[in-house]
mmCIF file of C-alpha atoms in Angstrom:
data_model
loop_
_atom_site.group_PDB
_atom_site.id
_atom_site.type_symbol
_atom_site.label_atom_id
_atom_site.label_comp_id
_atom_site.label_asym_id
_atom_site.label_seq_id
_atom_site.Cartn_x
_atom_site.Cartn_y
_atom_site.Cartn_z
ATOM 1 C CA MET Q 120 167.024 -87.333 -130.947
ATOM 2 C CA LYS Q 121 166.657 -87.614 -134.707
ATOM 3 C CA LYS Q 122 165.109 -90.873 -135.967
ATOM 4 C CA ILE Q 123 162.952 -91.882 -138.940
ATOM 5 C CA ILE Q 124 159.934 -93.035 -136.948
ATOM 6 C CA ASN Q 125 156.268 -92.136 -136.562
ATOM 7 C CA SER Q 126 156.074 -92.558 -132.813
ATOM 8 C CA PRO Q 127 158.224 -94.296 -130.188
ATOM 9 C CA ASP Q 128 155.104 -96.303 -129.318
ATOM 10 C CA THR Q 129 154.711 -97.868 -132.784
ATOM 11 C CA VAL Q 130 158.323 -98.490 -133.795
ATOM 12 C CA VAL Q 131 158.172 -102.299 -133.775
ATOM 13 C CA ALA Q 132 154.756 -102.628 -135.441
ATOM 14 C CA ASP Q 133 155.702 -100.101 -138.124
ATOM 15 C CA ALA Q 134 159.010 -101.852 -138.834
ATOM 16 C CA LEU Q 135 157.333 -105.264 -139.135
ATOM 17 C CA ARG Q 136 154.995 -103.899 -141.805
ATOM 18 C CA GLY Q 137 157.991 -102.602 -143.720
ATOM 19 C CA ILE Q 138 159.848 -105.905 -143.414
ATOM 20 C CA GLU Q 139 156.835 -107.760 -144.790
ATOM 21 C CA ARG Q 140 156.407 -105.345 -147.717
ATOM 22 C CA ALA Q 141 160.090 -105.562 -148.629
ATOM 23 C CA HIS Q 142 160.379 -109.349 -148.556
ATOM 24 C CA ARG Q 143 157.021 -110.853 -149.511
ATOM 25 C CA ASP Q 144 158.785 -113.552 -151.528
ATOM 26 C CA LEU Q 145 160.549 -114.858 -148.406
ATOM 27 C CA LEU Q 146 158.558 -113.793 -145.360
ATOM 28 C CA THR Q 147 155.138 -113.339 -143.874
ATOM 29 C CA VAL Q 148 154.328 -111.636 -140.573
ATOM 30 C CA ASP Q 149 151.816 -112.586 -137.882
ATOM 31 C CA HIS Q 150 151.182 -109.008 -136.765
ATOM 32 C CA ASP Q 151 148.978 -109.990 -133.818
ATOM 33 C CA ASN Q 152 151.837 -111.932 -132.237
ATOM 34 C CA ARG Q 153 154.712 -110.042 -133.902
ATOM 35 C CA VAL Q 154 156.205 -113.190 -135.398
ATOM 36 C CA ILE Q 155 158.167 -113.289 -138.671
ATOM 37 C CA LEU Q 156 157.621 -116.584 -140.521
ATOM 38 C CA ARG Q 157 158.825 -118.212 -143.706
ATOM 39 C CA ALA Q 158 156.484 -117.484 -146.609
ATOM 40 C CA THR Q 159 156.903 -121.140 -147.634
ATOM 41 C CA PRO Q 160 156.937 -123.359 -144.538
ATOM 42 C CA LYS Q 161 159.516 -126.094 -144.104
ATOM 43 C CA ASP Q 162 158.588 -129.647 -145.212
ATOM 44 C CA GLN Q 163 156.616 -131.816 -142.818
ATOM 45 C CA GLY Q 164 158.801 -134.076 -140.665
ATOM 46 C CA LYS Q 165 161.691 -131.634 -140.227
ATOM 47 C CA VAL Q 166 162.789 -129.927 -137.014
ATOM 48 C CA ALA Q 167 161.766 -126.267 -136.820
ATOM 49 C CA ILE Q 168 163.827 -123.513 -135.199
ATOM 50 C CA VAL Q 169 162.479 -120.447 -133.403
ATOM 51 C CA SER Q 170 164.500 -117.577 -132.030
ATOM 52 C CA GLY Q 171 163.756 -114.038 -130.974
ATOM 53 C CA GLY Q 172 164.297 -111.292 -128.482
ATOM 54 C CA GLY Q 173 163.982 -107.578 -128.097
ATOM 55 C CA SER Q 174 163.857 -105.479 -131.267
ATOM 56 C CA GLY Q 175 166.636 -103.033 -132.085
ATOM 57 C CA HIS Q 176 169.225 -105.655 -133.088
ATOM 58 C CA GLU Q 177 168.196 -106.057 -136.734
ATOM 59 C CA PRO Q 178 168.783 -108.054 -138.843
ATOM 60 C CA LEU Q 179 168.856 -110.426 -135.840
ATOM 61 C CA HIS Q 180 166.546 -112.408 -135.698
ATOM 62 C CA GLY Q 181 163.991 -111.723 -138.420
ATOM 63 C CA GLY Q 182 166.678 -111.312 -141.055
ATOM 64 C CA PHE Q 183 167.662 -114.932 -140.545
ATOM 65 C CA VAL Q 184 164.240 -116.462 -141.203
ATOM 66 C CA GLY Q 185 164.348 -118.584 -144.334
ATOM 67 C CA HIS Q 186 165.818 -121.683 -145.937
ATOM 68 C CA GLY Q 187 168.783 -122.988 -143.973
ATOM 69 C CA MET Q 188 168.247 -120.927 -140.822
ATOM 70 C CA LEU Q 189 165.174 -120.024 -138.767
ATOM 71 C CA ASP Q 190 161.531 -120.938 -139.248
ATOM 72 C CA ALA Q 191 160.280 -118.053 -137.120
ATOM 73 C CA ALA Q 192 161.562 -115.015 -135.221
ATOM 74 C CA VAL Q 193 159.634 -113.408 -132.378
ATOM 75 C CA ALA Q 194 159.959 -109.633 -131.966
ATOM 76 C CA GLY Q 195 159.719 -108.043 -128.549
ATOM 77 C CA GLU Q 196 159.587 -104.314 -127.924
ATOM 78 C CA VAL Q 197 162.902 -102.498 -128.295
ATOM 79 C CA PHE Q 198 165.439 -104.199 -126.005
ATOM 80 C CA THR Q 199 162.588 -106.089 -124.279
ATOM 81 C CA SER Q 200 161.941 -109.813 -124.381
ATOM 82 C CA PRO Q 201 158.890 -111.114 -126.256
ATOM 83 C CA VAL Q 202 156.252 -112.570 -123.941
ATOM 84 C CA PRO Q 203 155.493 -116.311 -123.652
ATOM 85 C CA ASP Q 204 152.240 -116.097 -125.651
ATOM 86 C CA GLN Q 205 154.144 -114.706 -128.648
ATOM 87 C CA ILE Q 206 156.776 -117.429 -128.458
ATOM 88 C CA GLN Q 207 154.148 -120.141 -128.015
ATOM 89 C CA ALA Q 208 152.299 -118.876 -131.116
ATOM 90 C CA ALA Q 209 155.513 -119.027 -133.141
ATOM 91 C CA THR Q 210 156.299 -122.522 -131.871
ATOM 92 C CA GLN Q 211 152.869 -123.849 -132.802
ATOM 93 C CA ALA Q 212 152.946 -122.149 -136.207
ATOM 94 C CA VAL Q 213 156.206 -123.745 -137.346
ATOM 95 C CA ASP Q 214 156.017 -127.230 -135.824
ATOM 96 C CA ARG Q 215 156.181 -129.873 -138.570
ATOM 97 C CA GLY Q 216 155.809 -132.870 -136.306
ATOM 98 C CA ALA Q 217 159.513 -133.321 -135.514
ATOM 99 C CA GLY Q 218 159.843 -130.901 -132.619
ATOM 100 C CA VAL Q 219 161.038 -127.327 -132.257
ATOM 101 C CA LEU Q 220 164.394 -125.941 -131.128
ATOM 102 C CA HIS Q 221 164.433 -122.601 -129.331
ATOM 103 C CA ILE Q 222 167.658 -120.602 -129.673
ATOM 104 C CA VAL Q 223 167.753 -118.087 -126.819
ATOM 105 C CA LYS Q 224 170.297 -115.405 -125.979
ATOM 106 C CA ASN Q 225 171.265 -115.494 -122.310
ATOM 107 C CA TYR Q 226 169.263 -112.624 -120.877
ATOM 108 C CA THR Q 227 167.105 -113.319 -117.853
ATOM 109 C CA GLY Q 228 163.804 -112.203 -119.422
ATOM 110 C CA ASP Q 229 164.384 -114.106 -122.663
ATOM 111 C CA VAL Q 230 165.362 -117.328 -120.888
ATOM 112 C CA MET Q 231 162.367 -117.200 -118.554
ATOM 113 C CA ASN Q 232 159.838 -116.390 -121.266
ATOM 114 C CA PHE Q 233 161.120 -119.027 -123.708
ATOM 115 C CA GLU Q 234 160.959 -121.628 -120.910
ATOM 116 C CA MET Q 235 157.353 -120.701 -120.145
ATOM 117 C CA ALA Q 236 156.436 -120.818 -123.836
ATOM 118 C CA ALA Q 237 157.993 -124.266 -124.223
ATOM 119 C CA GLU Q 238 155.952 -125.549 -121.286
ATOM 120 C CA LEU Q 239 152.769 -124.071 -122.760
ATOM 121 C CA ALA Q 240 153.461 -125.550 -126.198
ATOM 122 C CA ALA Q 241 154.071 -128.982 -124.707
ATOM 123 C CA ALA Q 242 151.016 -128.869 -122.449
ATOM 124 C CA GLU Q 243 148.538 -127.467 -124.967
ATOM 125 C CA SER Q 244 149.806 -128.910 -128.259
ATOM 126 C CA GLY Q 245 152.080 -131.808 -127.333
ATOM 127 C CA ILE Q 246 155.023 -130.216 -129.163
ATOM 128 C CA GLU Q 247 158.464 -131.390 -128.088
ATOM 129 C CA VAL Q 248 160.668 -128.354 -127.514
ATOM 130 C CA GLN Q 249 164.352 -128.207 -126.685
ATOM 131 C CA ALA Q 250 166.311 -125.023 -126.046
ATOM 132 C CA VAL Q 251 169.880 -123.856 -126.458
ATOM 133 C CA VAL Q 252 170.925 -120.722 -124.573
ATOM 134 C CA THR Q 253 173.822 -118.797 -126.132
ATOM 135 C CA ASP Q 254 176.381 -117.240 -123.792
ATOM 136 C CA ASP Q 255 179.456 -116.348 -125.853
ATOM 137 C CA ASP Q 256 180.381 -112.882 -124.500
ATOM 138 C CA VAL Q 257 183.665 -113.070 -122.556
ATOM 139 C CA ALA Q 258 183.514 -109.435 -121.400
ATOM 140 C CA VAL Q 259 181.813 -110.088 -118.068
ATOM 141 C CA GLU Q 260 180.898 -113.161 -116.056
ATOM 142 C CA ASP Q 261 177.540 -111.676 -115.033
ATOM 143 C CA SER Q 262 175.803 -108.510 -116.204
ATOM 144 C CA LEU Q 263 172.906 -106.222 -115.420
ATOM 145 C CA TYR Q 264 170.549 -108.599 -117.230
ATOM 146 C CA THR Q 265 172.144 -112.033 -116.956
ATOM 147 C CA ALA Q 266 173.432 -114.750 -114.700
ATOM 148 C CA GLY Q 267 176.529 -115.879 -116.530
ATOM 149 C CA ARG Q 268 177.879 -114.600 -119.831
ATOM 150 C CA ARG Q 269 175.673 -112.668 -122.268
ATOM 151 C CA GLY Q 270 174.552 -114.108 -125.586
ATOM 152 C CA VAL Q 271 175.779 -111.879 -128.403
ATOM 153 C CA GLY Q 272 177.330 -112.339 -131.876
ATOM 154 C CA GLY Q 273 177.840 -116.063 -131.531
ATOM 155 C CA THR Q 274 174.064 -116.410 -131.709
ATOM 156 C CA VAL Q 275 174.204 -115.697 -135.453
ATOM 157 C CA LEU Q 276 176.627 -118.586 -135.964
ATOM 158 C CA VAL Q 277 174.527 -120.944 -133.839
ATOM 159 C CA GLU Q 278 171.423 -120.065 -135.842
ATOM 160 C CA LYS Q 279 173.187 -120.634 -139.179
ATOM 161 C CA ILE Q 280 174.747 -123.992 -138.330
ATOM 162 C CA ALA Q 281 171.755 -125.386 -136.418
ATOM 163 C CA GLY Q 282 169.480 -124.179 -139.212
ATOM 164 C CA ALA Q 283 171.497 -126.110 -141.783
ATOM 165 C CA ALA Q 284 171.359 -129.235 -139.619
ATOM 166 C CA ALA Q 285 167.570 -128.982 -139.375
ATOM 167 C CA GLU Q 286 167.306 -128.412 -143.116
ATOM 168 C CA GLU Q 287 169.282 -131.629 -143.708
ATOM 169 C CA GLY Q 288 166.640 -133.543 -141.759
ATOM 170 C CA LEU Q 289 168.533 -134.304 -138.547
ATOM 171 C CA GLY Q 290 166.426 -135.086 -135.480
ATOM 172 C CA LEU Q 291 165.682 -132.648 -132.671
ATOM 173 C CA ALA Q 292 168.319 -134.056 -130.314
ATOM 174 C CA GLU Q 293 170.948 -133.919 -133.062
ATOM 175 C CA VAL Q 294 170.105 -130.347 -134.034
ATOM 176 C CA ALA Q 295 170.198 -129.299 -130.381
ATOM 177 C CA GLU Q 296 173.554 -131.041 -129.958
ATOM 178 C CA ILE Q 297 175.222 -129.209 -132.840
ATOM 179 C CA ALA Q 298 173.778 -125.900 -131.635
ATOM 180 C CA THR Q 299 175.155 -126.603 -128.155
ATOM 181 C CA ARG Q 300 178.530 -127.543 -129.640
ATOM 182 C CA VAL Q 301 178.740 -124.295 -131.624
ATOM 183 C CA ASN Q 302 177.865 -122.245 -128.551
ATOM 184 C CA ALA Q 303 180.533 -124.066 -126.540
ATOM 185 C CA ASN Q 304 183.171 -123.224 -129.141
ATOM 186 C CA VAL Q 305 182.445 -119.550 -129.865
ATOM 187 C CA ARG Q 306 183.588 -116.521 -127.874
ATOM 188 C CA SER Q 307 182.903 -112.823 -128.477
ATOM 189 C CA MET Q 308 183.840 -109.323 -127.314
ATOM 190 C CA GLY Q 309 182.422 -105.909 -128.258
ATOM 191 C CA VAL Q 310 183.567 -102.294 -128.228
ATOM 192 C CA ALA Q 311 181.453 -99.113 -128.306
ATOM 193 C CA LEU Q 312 182.515 -95.733 -129.692
ATOM 194 C CA THR Q 313 179.154 -94.052 -129.070
ATOM 195 C CA SER Q 314 175.985 -94.825 -127.153
ATOM 196 C CA VAL Q 315 172.748 -96.317 -128.361
ATOM 197 C CA VAL Q 316 169.607 -94.120 -128.316
ATOM 198 C CA VAL Q 317 166.423 -96.063 -127.494
ATOM 199 C CA PRO Q 318 163.437 -94.352 -129.212
ATOM 200 C CA ALA Q 319 161.277 -94.395 -126.068
ATOM 201 C CA ASN Q 320 164.017 -92.643 -124.082
ATOM 202 C CA GLY Q 321 165.127 -90.201 -126.744
ATOM 203 C CA LYS Q 322 168.608 -89.698 -125.331
ATOM 204 C CA PRO Q 323 171.884 -91.656 -125.175
ATOM 205 C CA SER Q 324 171.774 -94.634 -122.813
ATOM 206 C CA PHE Q 325 175.257 -93.781 -121.534
ATOM 207 C CA GLU Q 326 177.825 -91.040 -121.998
ATOM 208 C CA LEU Q 327 181.183 -91.490 -123.708
ATOM 209 C CA GLY Q 328 183.633 -88.669 -124.211
ATOM 210 C CA ASP Q 329 184.698 -87.791 -127.758
ATOM 211 C CA ASP Q 330 188.040 -89.509 -127.143
ATOM 212 C CA GLU Q 331 186.727 -92.507 -125.179
ATOM 213 C CA ILE Q 332 185.698 -96.064 -126.031
ATOM 214 C CA GLU Q 333 184.114 -98.778 -123.869
ATOM 215 C CA ILE Q 334 185.766 -102.201 -124.094
ATOM 216 C CA GLY Q 335 183.446 -105.166 -123.557
ATOM 217 C CA ILE Q 336 180.152 -103.381 -124.105
ATOM 218 C CA GLY Q 337 176.871 -105.332 -124.275
ATOM 219 C CA ILE Q 338 174.361 -105.087 -127.112
ATOM 220 C CA HIS Q 339 171.992 -103.000 -124.962
ATOM 221 C CA GLY Q 340 174.637 -100.571 -123.834
ATOM 222 C CA GLU Q 341 175.541 -102.565 -120.741
ATOM 223 C CA PRO Q 342 178.889 -101.600 -119.187
ATOM 224 C CA GLY Q 343 181.947 -103.507 -120.310
ATOM 225 C CA ARG Q 344 185.310 -104.231 -118.725
ATOM 226 C CA ARG Q 345 186.804 -100.751 -118.853
ATOM 227 C CA ARG Q 346 186.779 -97.359 -120.518
ATOM 228 C CA GLU Q 347 189.839 -96.200 -122.458
ATOM 229 C CA ARG Q 348 190.976 -93.463 -124.785
ATOM 230 C CA ILE Q 349 190.436 -94.149 -128.483
ATOM 231 C CA ALA Q 350 193.391 -95.987 -129.980
ATOM 232 C CA PRO Q 351 194.494 -97.241 -133.404
ATOM 233 C CA ALA Q 352 192.530 -100.189 -134.820
ATOM 234 C CA SER Q 353 195.478 -102.500 -134.151
ATOM 235 C CA GLU Q 354 195.289 -101.787 -130.413
ATOM 236 C CA ILE Q 355 191.487 -102.064 -130.308
ATOM 237 C CA ALA Q 356 191.722 -105.424 -132.074
ATOM 238 C CA ARG Q 357 194.287 -106.637 -129.540
ATOM 239 C CA ALA Q 358 192.025 -105.561 -126.648
ATOM 240 C CA MET Q 359 189.281 -107.738 -128.112
ATOM 241 C CA VAL Q 360 191.179 -110.750 -129.491
ATOM 242 C CA GLU Q 361 193.360 -111.485 -126.469
ATOM 243 C CA PRO Q 362 190.486 -112.043 -123.986
ATOM 244 C CA ILE Q 363 188.619 -114.099 -126.571
ATOM 245 C CA LEU Q 364 191.626 -116.387 -127.129
ATOM 246 C CA ALA Q 365 192.097 -116.732 -123.382
ATOM 247 C CA GLU Q 366 188.684 -118.457 -123.206
ATOM 248 C CA LEU Q 367 188.466 -120.087 -126.654
ATOM 249 C CA PRO Q 368 188.549 -123.910 -126.564
ATOM 250 C CA SER Q 369 191.706 -125.254 -128.154
ATOM 251 C CA GLY Q 370 189.950 -127.751 -130.412
ATOM 252 C CA ASP Q 371 191.561 -130.781 -132.003
ATOM 253 C CA GLY Q 372 195.042 -130.237 -133.369
ATOM 254 C CA ASP Q 373 195.123 -127.305 -135.757
ATOM 255 C CA ALA Q 374 191.356 -126.887 -136.017
ATOM 256 C CA PRO Q 375 190.634 -123.645 -137.909
ATOM 257 C CA VAL Q 376 188.308 -120.844 -136.854
ATOM 258 C CA LEU Q 377 185.566 -118.669 -138.284
ATOM 259 C CA LEU Q 378 186.225 -114.949 -137.726
ATOM 260 C CA PHE Q 379 183.104 -112.796 -137.472
ATOM 261 C CA VAL Q 380 183.393 -108.989 -137.425
ATOM 262 C CA ASN Q 381 180.028 -107.463 -136.594
ATOM 263 C CA GLY Q 382 179.044 -103.815 -136.875
ATOM 264 C CA MET Q 383 176.850 -102.437 -134.107
ATOM 265 C CA GLY Q 384 174.789 -100.298 -136.492
ATOM 266 C CA GLY Q 385 176.746 -97.052 -136.714
ATOM 267 C CA THR Q 386 180.136 -98.188 -137.968
ATOM 268 C CA PRO Q 387 180.911 -98.327 -141.716
ATOM 269 C CA LEU Q 388 182.182 -101.444 -143.447
ATOM 270 C CA LEU Q 389 185.453 -99.627 -144.154
ATOM 271 C CA GLU Q 390 186.260 -99.677 -140.440
ATOM 272 C CA GLN Q 391 184.928 -103.210 -139.970
ATOM 273 C CA TYR Q 392 187.333 -104.506 -142.631
ATOM 274 C CA ILE Q 393 190.229 -102.677 -140.959
ATOM 275 C CA LEU Q 394 189.304 -104.386 -137.694
ATOM 276 C CA LEU Q 395 189.140 -107.762 -139.445
ATOM 277 C CA ASP Q 396 192.594 -107.269 -140.945
ATOM 278 C CA GLU Q 397 194.091 -106.410 -137.579
ATOM 279 C CA ALA Q 398 192.309 -109.282 -135.818
ATOM 280 C CA GLU Q 399 193.485 -111.833 -138.379
ATOM 281 C CA LYS Q 400 197.073 -110.619 -138.027
ATOM 282 C CA LEU Q 401 196.822 -111.447 -134.324
ATOM 283 C CA LEU Q 402 195.358 -114.885 -135.074
ATOM 284 C CA ASP Q 403 198.128 -115.527 -137.601
ATOM 285 C CA ALA Q 404 200.700 -114.640 -134.958
ATOM 286 C CA ALA Q 405 199.023 -117.075 -132.573
ATOM 287 C CA GLY Q 406 199.212 -119.854 -135.161
ATOM 288 C CA ILE Q 407 195.442 -119.962 -135.690
ATOM 289 C CA ARG Q 408 194.158 -120.454 -139.233
ATOM 290 C CA VAL Q 409 191.027 -118.560 -140.280
ATOM 291 C CA ALA Q 410 188.951 -120.799 -142.570
ATOM 292 C CA ARG Q 411 185.837 -118.633 -142.932
ATOM 293 C CA HIS Q 412 184.912 -114.945 -142.487
ATOM 294 C CA LEU Q 413 181.713 -113.012 -141.915
ATOM 295 C CA VAL Q 414 181.725 -109.205 -141.941
ATOM 296 C CA GLY Q 415 178.830 -106.784 -141.644
ATOM 297 C CA ASP Q 416 175.969 -105.542 -139.475
ATOM 298 C CA TYR Q 417 174.260 -108.740 -138.265
ATOM 299 C CA ILE Q 418 173.505 -108.159 -134.554
ATOM 300 C CA THR Q 419 173.219 -104.431 -134.036
ATOM 301 C CA SER Q 420 172.342 -102.068 -131.236
ATOM 302 C CA LEU Q 421 170.295 -99.473 -133.107
ATOM 303 C CA GLU Q 422 172.784 -96.762 -134.206
ATOM 304 C CA MET Q 423 175.575 -97.497 -131.736
ATOM 305 C CA ALA Q 424 179.014 -97.000 -133.285
ATOM 306 C CA GLY Q 425 181.318 -99.881 -132.545
ATOM 307 C CA ALA Q 426 181.886 -103.500 -133.413
ATOM 308 C CA SER Q 427 182.165 -106.961 -131.962
ATOM 309 C CA LEU Q 428 184.441 -109.864 -132.761
ATOM 310 C CA SER Q 429 183.365 -113.498 -132.547
ATOM 311 C CA ILE Q 430 185.728 -116.416 -133.054
ATOM 312 C CA LEU Q 431 184.329 -119.920 -133.535
ATOM 313 C CA ARG Q 432 186.579 -122.977 -133.301
ATOM 314 C CA LEU Q 433 185.356 -125.140 -136.187
ATOM 315 C CA ASP Q 434 185.123 -128.888 -136.603
ATOM 316 C CA ASP Q 435 184.262 -130.715 -139.827
ATOM 317 C CA ASP Q 436 180.510 -130.784 -139.095
ATOM 318 C CA MET Q 437 180.369 -127.072 -138.330
ATOM 319 C CA LEU Q 438 182.357 -126.186 -141.444
ATOM 320 C CA ARG Q 439 180.116 -128.287 -143.700
ATOM 321 C CA LEU Q 440 176.935 -126.858 -142.168
ATOM 322 C CA TRP Q 441 178.262 -123.293 -142.341
ATOM 323 C CA ASP Q 442 178.846 -123.742 -146.072
ATOM 324 C CA ALA Q 443 175.404 -125.281 -146.641
ATOM 325 C CA PRO Q 444 172.936 -123.223 -148.719
ATOM 326 C CA VAL Q 445 171.097 -120.426 -146.967
ATOM 327 C CA HIS Q 446 168.507 -117.988 -148.275
ATOM 328 C CA THR Q 447 167.302 -115.320 -145.864
ATOM 329 C CA THR Q 448 167.052 -111.547 -146.173
ATOM 330 C CA ALA Q 449 170.372 -111.039 -144.376
ATOM 331 C CA LEU Q 450 172.422 -114.111 -145.341
ATOM 332 C CA ARG Q 451 172.385 -115.835 -148.712
ATOM 333 C CA TRP Q 452 174.720 -118.221 -150.467
ATOM 334 C CA GLY Q 453 174.549 -121.553 -152.290
ATOM 335 C CA ARG Q 454 171.082 -121.101 -153.804
#
């Protein structure tokens, strides 16, 4: 294993110090609880949003803390859920008197720990907390770590659109509703070309032959639908788009979509753009108009080579909130 680290035991703490040094104008870090917070808190009276999960998926979630998205991100150990005390500390730190929305990827540990933190925050501080659990991965119905679909790339889109709604001053129930609506209208699928290497393990989490790919992989290296020989980008795109479209809500009339191509950490943008081109050709052929794009490494799996596709069926509210100003370390437009 070759990694730029000091010790597998201090990876998360060391990275949080670097994040804080690099972005002091936008972020501050509660190192005791491993929580990334806005340097300038949101105005009093607005809904706050907290997300988080295991580290190793950067820039998710800390890269999305800032105006128009999250108020705090809680960092667990690599591929391990943060504990309830961390999440409770984040919830209390960002509450501005209008309640807090938790955005939680559907993994058993994350769901359980966010639920416990919400109960603690309500009991000890009287904070109203609602939660939205993302479950956009169509690859498997259940997985090693979930009951139901996994929460993957669609989480980024939920965080952006819900964050814009909270920034506009909508109430907690309204922000939760739009987050729920986005999750209900987004579907995703991933593919791996190589394995992830978790620092504490020091070796690949799974083995793939030089000519093999795994279709439907999870963001922690969980098994997908099947293993195949490497194929041209057009065929890989088809293997991802077709199952997504099979489960994508039809929407109203000719409602457009947002197409999100996400790198898993070890795949260059050159290949991500090729995948986007091939995916959009398939959507064109299906009569589906792409209104917005997002391309880049936004929910990674350390250095895994591969990519995921997410397709979100948009309505007018989602489109307006997607275009709303955002200023975080990983996403910025409109300000």
